[in-house]
GROMACS .gro file of C-alpha atoms in nm:
model
  123
    1UNK     CA    1  -0.030   0.004  -0.010
    2UNK     CA    2   0.119   0.360  -0.069
    3UNK     CA    3   0.019   0.481   0.244
    4UNK     CA    4   0.233   0.311   0.451
    5UNK     CA    5   0.549   0.311   0.177
    6UNK     CA    6   0.505   0.706   0.269
    7UNK     CA    7   0.451   0.637   0.653
    8UNK     CA    8   0.771   0.443   0.621
    9UNK     CA    9   0.937   0.654   0.451
   10UNK     CA   10   0.846   1.001   0.646
   11UNK     CA   11   0.965   0.779   1.012
   12UNK     CA   12   1.277   0.758   0.822
   13UNK     CA   13   1.326   1.100   0.760
   14UNK     CA   14   1.265   1.206   1.099
   15UNK     CA   15   1.504   0.919   1.267
   16UNK     CA   16   1.785   1.079   1.042
   17UNK     CA   17   1.685   1.390   1.121
   18UNK     CA   18   1.571   1.497   0.746
   19UNK     CA   19   1.320   1.744   0.911
   20UNK     CA   20   1.259   2.048   0.647
   21UNK     CA   21   1.206   1.729   0.412
   22UNK     CA   22   0.993   1.586   0.656
   23UNK     CA   23   0.765   1.894   0.660
   24UNK     CA   24   0.764   1.977   0.300
   25UNK     CA   25   0.677   1.602   0.233
   26UNK     CA   26   0.435   1.537   0.506
   27UNK     CA   27   0.201   1.817   0.383
   28UNK     CA   28   0.164   1.685   0.047
   29UNK     CA   29   0.001   1.408   0.202
   30UNK     CA   30  -0.249   1.606   0.426
   31UNK     CA   31  -0.473   1.303   0.479
   32UNK     CA   32  -0.275   1.090   0.596
   33UNK     CA   33  -0.245   1.313   0.949
   34UNK     CA   34  -0.547   1.499   0.940
   35UNK     CA   35  -0.731   1.196   1.194
   36UNK     CA   36  -0.457   1.245   1.452
   37UNK     CA   37  -0.505   1.517   1.701
   38UNK     CA   38  -0.158   1.664   1.800
   39UNK     CA   39   0.039   1.508   1.581
   40UNK     CA   40   0.249   1.789   1.424
   41UNK     CA   41   0.304   1.936   1.775
   42UNK     CA   42   0.398   1.581   1.872
   43UNK     CA   43   0.686   1.580   1.581
   44UNK     CA   44   0.763   1.971   1.681
   45UNK     CA   45   0.832   1.835   2.015
   46UNK     CA   46   1.072   1.559   1.891
   47UNK     CA   47   1.282   1.814   1.669
   48UNK     CA   48   1.265   2.069   1.980
   49UNK     CA   49   1.445   1.729   2.192
   50UNK     CA   50   1.674   1.683   1.899
   51UNK     CA   51   1.810   2.042   1.901
   52UNK     CA   52   1.820   2.109   2.256
   53UNK     CA   53   2.095   1.850   2.277
   54UNK     CA   54   2.267   1.930   1.957
   55UNK     CA   55   2.270   2.314   1.963
   56UNK     CA   56   2.350   2.624   2.211
   57UNK     CA   57   2.254   2.840   1.956
   58UNK     CA   58   2.074   2.846   1.601
   59UNK     CA   59   1.949   3.146   1.375
   60UNK     CA   60   1.572   3.193   1.420
   61UNK     CA   61   1.470   3.111   1.053
   62UNK     CA   62   1.685   2.768   1.042
   63UNK     CA   63   1.496   2.675   1.348
   64UNK     CA   64   1.167   2.811   1.218
   65UNK     CA   65   1.243   2.610   0.896
   66UNK     CA   66   1.325   2.235   1.075
   67UNK     CA   67   0.993   2.297   1.329
   68UNK     CA   68   0.796   2.314   0.989
   69UNK     CA   69   0.648   2.671   1.103
   70UNK     CA   70   0.448   2.912   0.867
   71UNK     CA   71   0.383   3.171   1.072
   72UNK     CA   72   0.645   3.341   1.249
   73UNK     CA   73   0.507   3.447   1.538
   74UNK     CA   74   0.435   3.040   1.608
   75UNK     CA   75   0.802   3.002   1.698
   76UNK     CA   76   0.753   3.208   2.008
   77UNK     CA   77   0.516   2.916   2.124
   78UNK     CA   78   0.818   2.662   2.115
   79UNK     CA   79   1.112   2.908   2.236
   80UNK     CA   80   0.879   3.014   2.569
   81UNK     CA   81   0.775   2.644   2.629
   82UNK     CA   82   1.146   2.523   2.640
   83UNK     CA   83   1.294   2.855   2.797
   84UNK     CA   84   1.485   2.914   2.469
   85UNK     CA   85   1.596   3.313   2.438
   86UNK     CA   86   1.545   3.468   2.111
   87UNK     CA   87   1.818   3.767   2.117
   88UNK     CA   88   1.807   4.079   1.880
   89UNK     CA   89   2.075   3.981   1.632
   90UNK     CA   90   1.780   3.655   1.505
   91UNK     CA   91   1.993   3.394   1.756
   92UNK     CA   92   1.802   3.157   1.925
   93UNK     CA   93   2.005   3.084   2.272
   94UNK     CA   94   1.963   2.771   2.403
   95UNK     CA   95   2.084   2.608   2.749
   96UNK     CA   96   2.403   2.562   2.782
   97UNK     CA   97   2.547   2.261   2.761
   98UNK     CA   98   2.729   2.360   3.105
   99UNK     CA   99   2.373   2.401   3.235
  100UNK     CA  100   2.295   2.044   3.158
  101UNK     CA  101   2.633   1.835   3.234
  102UNK     CA  102   2.593   1.728   3.598
  103UNK     CA  103   2.874   1.681   3.793
  104UNK     CA  104   2.979   1.344   3.908
  105UNK     CA  105   3.251   1.276   4.209
  106UNK     CA  106   3.506   0.978   4.044
  107UNK     CA  107   3.665   0.768   4.299
  108UNK     CA  108   3.977   0.579   4.243
  109UNK     CA  109   3.971   0.209   4.261
  110UNK     CA  110   4.351   0.134   4.177
  111UNK     CA  111   4.628   0.221   4.463
  112UNK     CA  112   4.947   0.324   4.393
  113UNK     CA  113   5.110  -0.007   4.542
  114UNK     CA  114   4.932  -0.186   4.286
  115UNK     CA  115   5.078  -0.015   4.019
  116UNK     CA  116   5.426   0.076   4.146
  117UNK     CA  117   5.576  -0.264   4.015
  118UNK     CA  118   5.454  -0.196   3.646
  119UNK     CA  119   5.588   0.122   3.674
  120UNK     CA  120   5.957   0.022   3.809
  121UNK     CA  121   5.959  -0.159   3.474
  122UNK     CA  122   5.890   0.063   3.259
  123UNK     CA  123   6.262   0.244   3.366
   0.00000   0.00000   0.00000
């Protein structure tokens, strides 16, 4: 069936993060998703997740394309939802990676006595 082939193709585009192509192609087949409530928003949530783990900054126009948004004002909904800031330079500033990374205490389990003989052989 052609619908199944199209759905599989669209899912591959999402897996490969080909978001611009996905939105272009999904708009050619509106009957596939018209009965699924919240489909586009769910896809946009996924796209935002990928963007948030990939970028620290992104151009507003690029973000708009990746989210498949036609209305320029619609981007505010997504930036506000994720706490992203739009700068005067039309760049969207996402949370910095330093804020996301969790610190860990590393405990050494190798004692100097156990490697002393190995180090002695090196000389």
